[in-house]
CSV table of N, CA and C in Angstrom, one decimal:
chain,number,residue,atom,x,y,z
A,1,UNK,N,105.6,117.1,122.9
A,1,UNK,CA,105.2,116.4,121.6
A,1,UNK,C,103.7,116.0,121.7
A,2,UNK,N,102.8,116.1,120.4
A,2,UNK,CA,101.8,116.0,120.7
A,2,UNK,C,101.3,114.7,120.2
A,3,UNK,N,100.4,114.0,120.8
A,3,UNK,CA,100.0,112.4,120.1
A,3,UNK,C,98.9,112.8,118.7
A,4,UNK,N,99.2,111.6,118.3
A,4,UNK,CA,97.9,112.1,117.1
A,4,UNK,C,96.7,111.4,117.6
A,5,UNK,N,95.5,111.9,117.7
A,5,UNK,CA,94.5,110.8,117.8
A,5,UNK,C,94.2,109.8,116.8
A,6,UNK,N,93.7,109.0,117.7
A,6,UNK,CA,93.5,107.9,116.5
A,6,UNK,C,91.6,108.2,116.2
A,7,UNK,N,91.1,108.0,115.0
A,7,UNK,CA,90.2,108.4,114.4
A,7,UNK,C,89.1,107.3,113.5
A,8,UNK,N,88.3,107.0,113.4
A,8,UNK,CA,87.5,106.6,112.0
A,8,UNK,C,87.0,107.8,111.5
A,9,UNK,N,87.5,107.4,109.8
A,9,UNK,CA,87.1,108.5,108.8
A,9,UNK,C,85.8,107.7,107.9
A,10,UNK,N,84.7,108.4,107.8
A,10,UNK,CA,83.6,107.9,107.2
A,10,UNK,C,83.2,108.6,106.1
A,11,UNK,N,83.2,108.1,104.2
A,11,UNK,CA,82.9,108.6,103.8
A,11,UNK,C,81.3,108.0,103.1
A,12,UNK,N,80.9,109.0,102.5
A,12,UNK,CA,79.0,108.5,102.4
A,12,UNK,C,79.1,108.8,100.8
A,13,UNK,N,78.9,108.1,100.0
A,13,UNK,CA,78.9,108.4,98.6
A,13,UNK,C,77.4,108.4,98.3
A,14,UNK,N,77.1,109.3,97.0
A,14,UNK,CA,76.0,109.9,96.6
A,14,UNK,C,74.5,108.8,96.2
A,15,UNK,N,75.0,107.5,96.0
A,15,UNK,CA,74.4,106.3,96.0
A,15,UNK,C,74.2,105.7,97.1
A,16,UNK,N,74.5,105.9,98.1
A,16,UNK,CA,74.2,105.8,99.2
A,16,UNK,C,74.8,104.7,100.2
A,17,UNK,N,76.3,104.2,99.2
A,17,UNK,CA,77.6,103.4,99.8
A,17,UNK,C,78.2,104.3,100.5
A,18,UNK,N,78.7,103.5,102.0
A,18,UNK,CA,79.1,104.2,103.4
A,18,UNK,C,80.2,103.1,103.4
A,19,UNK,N,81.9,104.0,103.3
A,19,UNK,CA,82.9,103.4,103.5
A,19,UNK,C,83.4,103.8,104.6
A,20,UNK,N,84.4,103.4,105.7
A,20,UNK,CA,84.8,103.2,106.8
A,20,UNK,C,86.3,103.4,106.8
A,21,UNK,N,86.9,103.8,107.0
A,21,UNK,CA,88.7,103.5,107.2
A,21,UNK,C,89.2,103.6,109.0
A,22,UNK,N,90.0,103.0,108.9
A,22,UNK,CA,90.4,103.1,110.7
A,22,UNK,C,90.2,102.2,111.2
A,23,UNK,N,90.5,102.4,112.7
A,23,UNK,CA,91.0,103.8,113.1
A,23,UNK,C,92.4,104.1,112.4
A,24,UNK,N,92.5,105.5,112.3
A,24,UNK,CA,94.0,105.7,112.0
A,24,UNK,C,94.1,107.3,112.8
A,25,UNK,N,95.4,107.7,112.3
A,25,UNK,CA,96.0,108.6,112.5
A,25,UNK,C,96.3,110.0,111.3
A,26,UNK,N,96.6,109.3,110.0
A,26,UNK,CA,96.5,109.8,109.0
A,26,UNK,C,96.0,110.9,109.0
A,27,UNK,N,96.6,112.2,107.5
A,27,UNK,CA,95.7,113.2,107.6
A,27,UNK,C,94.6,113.4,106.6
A,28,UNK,N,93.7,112.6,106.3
A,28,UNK,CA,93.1,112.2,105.0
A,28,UNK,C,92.2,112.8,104.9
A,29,UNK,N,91.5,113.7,104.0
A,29,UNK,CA,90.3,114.7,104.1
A,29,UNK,C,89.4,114.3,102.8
A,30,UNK,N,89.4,113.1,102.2
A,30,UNK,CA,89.1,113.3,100.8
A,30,UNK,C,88.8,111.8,100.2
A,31,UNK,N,87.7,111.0,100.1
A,31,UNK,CA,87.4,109.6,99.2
A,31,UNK,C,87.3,110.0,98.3
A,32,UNK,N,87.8,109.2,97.2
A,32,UNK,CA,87.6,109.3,95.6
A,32,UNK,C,87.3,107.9,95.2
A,33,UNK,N,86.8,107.6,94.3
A,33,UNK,CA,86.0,106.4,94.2
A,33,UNK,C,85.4,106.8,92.1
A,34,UNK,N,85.8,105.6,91.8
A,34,UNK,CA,85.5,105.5,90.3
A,34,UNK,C,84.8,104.0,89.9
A,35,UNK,N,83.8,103.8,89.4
A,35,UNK,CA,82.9,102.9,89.1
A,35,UNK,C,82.9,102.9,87.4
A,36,UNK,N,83.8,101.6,87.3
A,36,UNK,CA,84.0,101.8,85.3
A,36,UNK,C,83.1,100.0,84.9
A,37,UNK,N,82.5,101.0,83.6
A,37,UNK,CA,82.0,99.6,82.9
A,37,UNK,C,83.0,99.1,81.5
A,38,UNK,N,82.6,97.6,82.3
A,38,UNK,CA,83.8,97.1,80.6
A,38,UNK,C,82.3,96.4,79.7
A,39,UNK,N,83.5,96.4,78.5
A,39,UNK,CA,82.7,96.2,77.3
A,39,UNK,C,81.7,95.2,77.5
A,40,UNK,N,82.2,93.9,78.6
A,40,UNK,CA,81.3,93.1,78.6
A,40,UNK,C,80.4,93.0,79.6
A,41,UNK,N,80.0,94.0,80.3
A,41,UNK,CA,79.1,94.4,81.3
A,41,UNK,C,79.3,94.5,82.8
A,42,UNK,N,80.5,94.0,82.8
A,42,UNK,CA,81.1,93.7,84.1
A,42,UNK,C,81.4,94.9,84.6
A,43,UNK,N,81.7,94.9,86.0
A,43,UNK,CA,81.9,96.7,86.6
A,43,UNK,C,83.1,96.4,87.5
A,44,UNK,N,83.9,97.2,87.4
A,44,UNK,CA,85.4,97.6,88.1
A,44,UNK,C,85.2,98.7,89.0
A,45,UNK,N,85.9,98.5,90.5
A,45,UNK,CA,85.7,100.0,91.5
A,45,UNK,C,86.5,99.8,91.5
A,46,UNK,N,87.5,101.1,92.0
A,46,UNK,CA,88.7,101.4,92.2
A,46,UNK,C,88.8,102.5,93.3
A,47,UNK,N,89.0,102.7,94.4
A,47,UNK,CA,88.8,103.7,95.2
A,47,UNK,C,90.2,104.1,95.9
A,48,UNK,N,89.8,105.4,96.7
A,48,UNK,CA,91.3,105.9,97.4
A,48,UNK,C,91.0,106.7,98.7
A,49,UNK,N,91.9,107.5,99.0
A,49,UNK,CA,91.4,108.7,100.4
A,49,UNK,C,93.0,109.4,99.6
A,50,UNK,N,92.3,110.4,99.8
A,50,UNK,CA,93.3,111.7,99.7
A,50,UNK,C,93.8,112.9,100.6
A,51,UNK,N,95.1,113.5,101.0
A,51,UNK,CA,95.3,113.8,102.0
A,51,UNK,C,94.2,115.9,101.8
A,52,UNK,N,94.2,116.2,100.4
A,52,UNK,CA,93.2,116.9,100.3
A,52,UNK,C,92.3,117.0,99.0
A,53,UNK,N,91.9,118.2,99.2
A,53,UNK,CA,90.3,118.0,97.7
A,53,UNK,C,91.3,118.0,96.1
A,54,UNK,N,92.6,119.0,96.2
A,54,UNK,CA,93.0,118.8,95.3
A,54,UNK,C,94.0,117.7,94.9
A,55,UNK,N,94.2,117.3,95.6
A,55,UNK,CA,95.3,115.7,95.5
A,55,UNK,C,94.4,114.6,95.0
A,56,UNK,N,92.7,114.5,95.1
A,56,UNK,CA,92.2,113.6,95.0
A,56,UNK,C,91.4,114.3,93.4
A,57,UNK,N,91.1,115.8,93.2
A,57,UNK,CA,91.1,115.8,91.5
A,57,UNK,C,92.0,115.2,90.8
A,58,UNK,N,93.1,115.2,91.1
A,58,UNK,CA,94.2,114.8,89.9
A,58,UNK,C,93.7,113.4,89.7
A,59,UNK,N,93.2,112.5,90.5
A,59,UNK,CA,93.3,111.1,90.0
A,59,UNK,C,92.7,111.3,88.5
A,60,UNK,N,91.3,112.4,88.9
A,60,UNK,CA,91.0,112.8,87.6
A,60,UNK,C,91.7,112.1,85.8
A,61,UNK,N,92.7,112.8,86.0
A,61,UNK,CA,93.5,113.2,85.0
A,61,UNK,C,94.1,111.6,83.9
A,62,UNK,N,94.5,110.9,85.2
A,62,UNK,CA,94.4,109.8,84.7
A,62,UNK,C,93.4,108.3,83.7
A,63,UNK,N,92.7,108.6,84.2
A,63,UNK,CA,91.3,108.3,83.9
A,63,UNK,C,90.8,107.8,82.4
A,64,UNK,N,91.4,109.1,81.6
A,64,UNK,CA,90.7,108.6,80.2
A,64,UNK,C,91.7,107.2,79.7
A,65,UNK,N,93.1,107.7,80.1
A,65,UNK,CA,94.6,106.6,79.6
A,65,UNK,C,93.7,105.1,80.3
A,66,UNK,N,93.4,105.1,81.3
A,66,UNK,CA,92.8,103.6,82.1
A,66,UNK,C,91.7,103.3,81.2
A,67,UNK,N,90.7,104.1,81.0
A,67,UNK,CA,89.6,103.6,80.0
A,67,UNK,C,89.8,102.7,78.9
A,68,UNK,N,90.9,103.7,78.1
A,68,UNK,CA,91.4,102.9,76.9
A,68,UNK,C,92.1,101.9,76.9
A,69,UNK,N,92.6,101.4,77.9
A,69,UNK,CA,93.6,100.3,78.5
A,69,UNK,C,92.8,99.2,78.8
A,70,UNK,N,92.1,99.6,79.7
A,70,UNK,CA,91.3,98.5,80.4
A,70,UNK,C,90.0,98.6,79.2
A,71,UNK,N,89.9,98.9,78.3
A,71,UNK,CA,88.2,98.8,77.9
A,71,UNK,C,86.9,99.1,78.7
A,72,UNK,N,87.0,100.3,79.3
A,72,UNK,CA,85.6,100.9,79.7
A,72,UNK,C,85.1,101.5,78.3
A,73,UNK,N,83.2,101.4,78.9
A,73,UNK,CA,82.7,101.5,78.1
A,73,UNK,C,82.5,102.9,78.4
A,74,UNK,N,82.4,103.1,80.1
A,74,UNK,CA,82.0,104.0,80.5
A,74,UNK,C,82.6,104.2,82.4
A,75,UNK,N,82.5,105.6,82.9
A,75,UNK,CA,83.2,105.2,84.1
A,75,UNK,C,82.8,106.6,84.9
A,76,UNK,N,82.4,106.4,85.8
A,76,UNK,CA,81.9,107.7,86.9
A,76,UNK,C,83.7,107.7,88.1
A,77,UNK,N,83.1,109.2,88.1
A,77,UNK,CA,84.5,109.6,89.4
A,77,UNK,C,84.0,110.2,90.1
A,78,UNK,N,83.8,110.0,91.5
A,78,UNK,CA,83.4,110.8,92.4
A,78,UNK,C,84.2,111.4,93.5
A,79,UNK,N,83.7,112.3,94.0
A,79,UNK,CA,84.8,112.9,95.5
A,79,UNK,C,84.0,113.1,96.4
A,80,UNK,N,84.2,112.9,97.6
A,80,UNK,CA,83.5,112.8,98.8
A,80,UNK,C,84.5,113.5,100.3
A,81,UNK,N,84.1,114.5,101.0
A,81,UNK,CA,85.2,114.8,101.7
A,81,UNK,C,84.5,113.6,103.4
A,82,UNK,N,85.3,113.3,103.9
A,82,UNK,CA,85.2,112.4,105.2
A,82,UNK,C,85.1,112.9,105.8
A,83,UNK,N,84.3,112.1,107.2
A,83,UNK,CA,83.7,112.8,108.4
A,83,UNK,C,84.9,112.1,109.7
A,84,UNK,N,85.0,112.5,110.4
A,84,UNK,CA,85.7,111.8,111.5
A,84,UNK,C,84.8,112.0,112.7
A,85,UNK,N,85.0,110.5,112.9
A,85,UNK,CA,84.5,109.9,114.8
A,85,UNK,C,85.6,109.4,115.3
A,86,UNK,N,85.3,109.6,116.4
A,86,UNK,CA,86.5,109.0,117.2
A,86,UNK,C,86.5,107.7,117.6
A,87,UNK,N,87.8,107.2,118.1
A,87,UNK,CA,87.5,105.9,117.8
A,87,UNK,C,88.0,105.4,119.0
């Protein structure tokens, strides 16, 4: 039987925020991360890890239904695939 290593997964988003998870074991290949504005200027993040690139599009899909719920005025989605160091 084989052990899993244990791991830090580091993802680096395009603004230049550096998120951390771990150590784990997990098979996660994928941060998704959404930055929404509400009407009154205030900012909501909502973020995740996905086990791949297409499990973490779908959050996609959801997205416009939350806008109209929550009152964004406006809202970025990003994807970022993770690096692993050992830990």
């Amino acid at each position: 039987m084989k052990t899993k290593t244990r791991r830090y997964l580091t993802a680096t988003m395009a603004d230049g925020y550096v998120k951390t998870i771990g150590p784990t074991t997990d098979a996660f290949t994928h941060y998704w991360r959404v930055v929404a504005v509400l009407e009154n200027g205030k900012t909501e993040i909502f973020w995740g890890h996905s086990r791949s690139l297409a499990e973490a599009k779908k959050k996609r899909i959801a997205l416009q239904d939350a806008a109209r719920m929550r009152g964004w005025t406006r809202h970025d989605f990003e994807i970022v695939a993770l690096t692993e160091t050992p830990a």
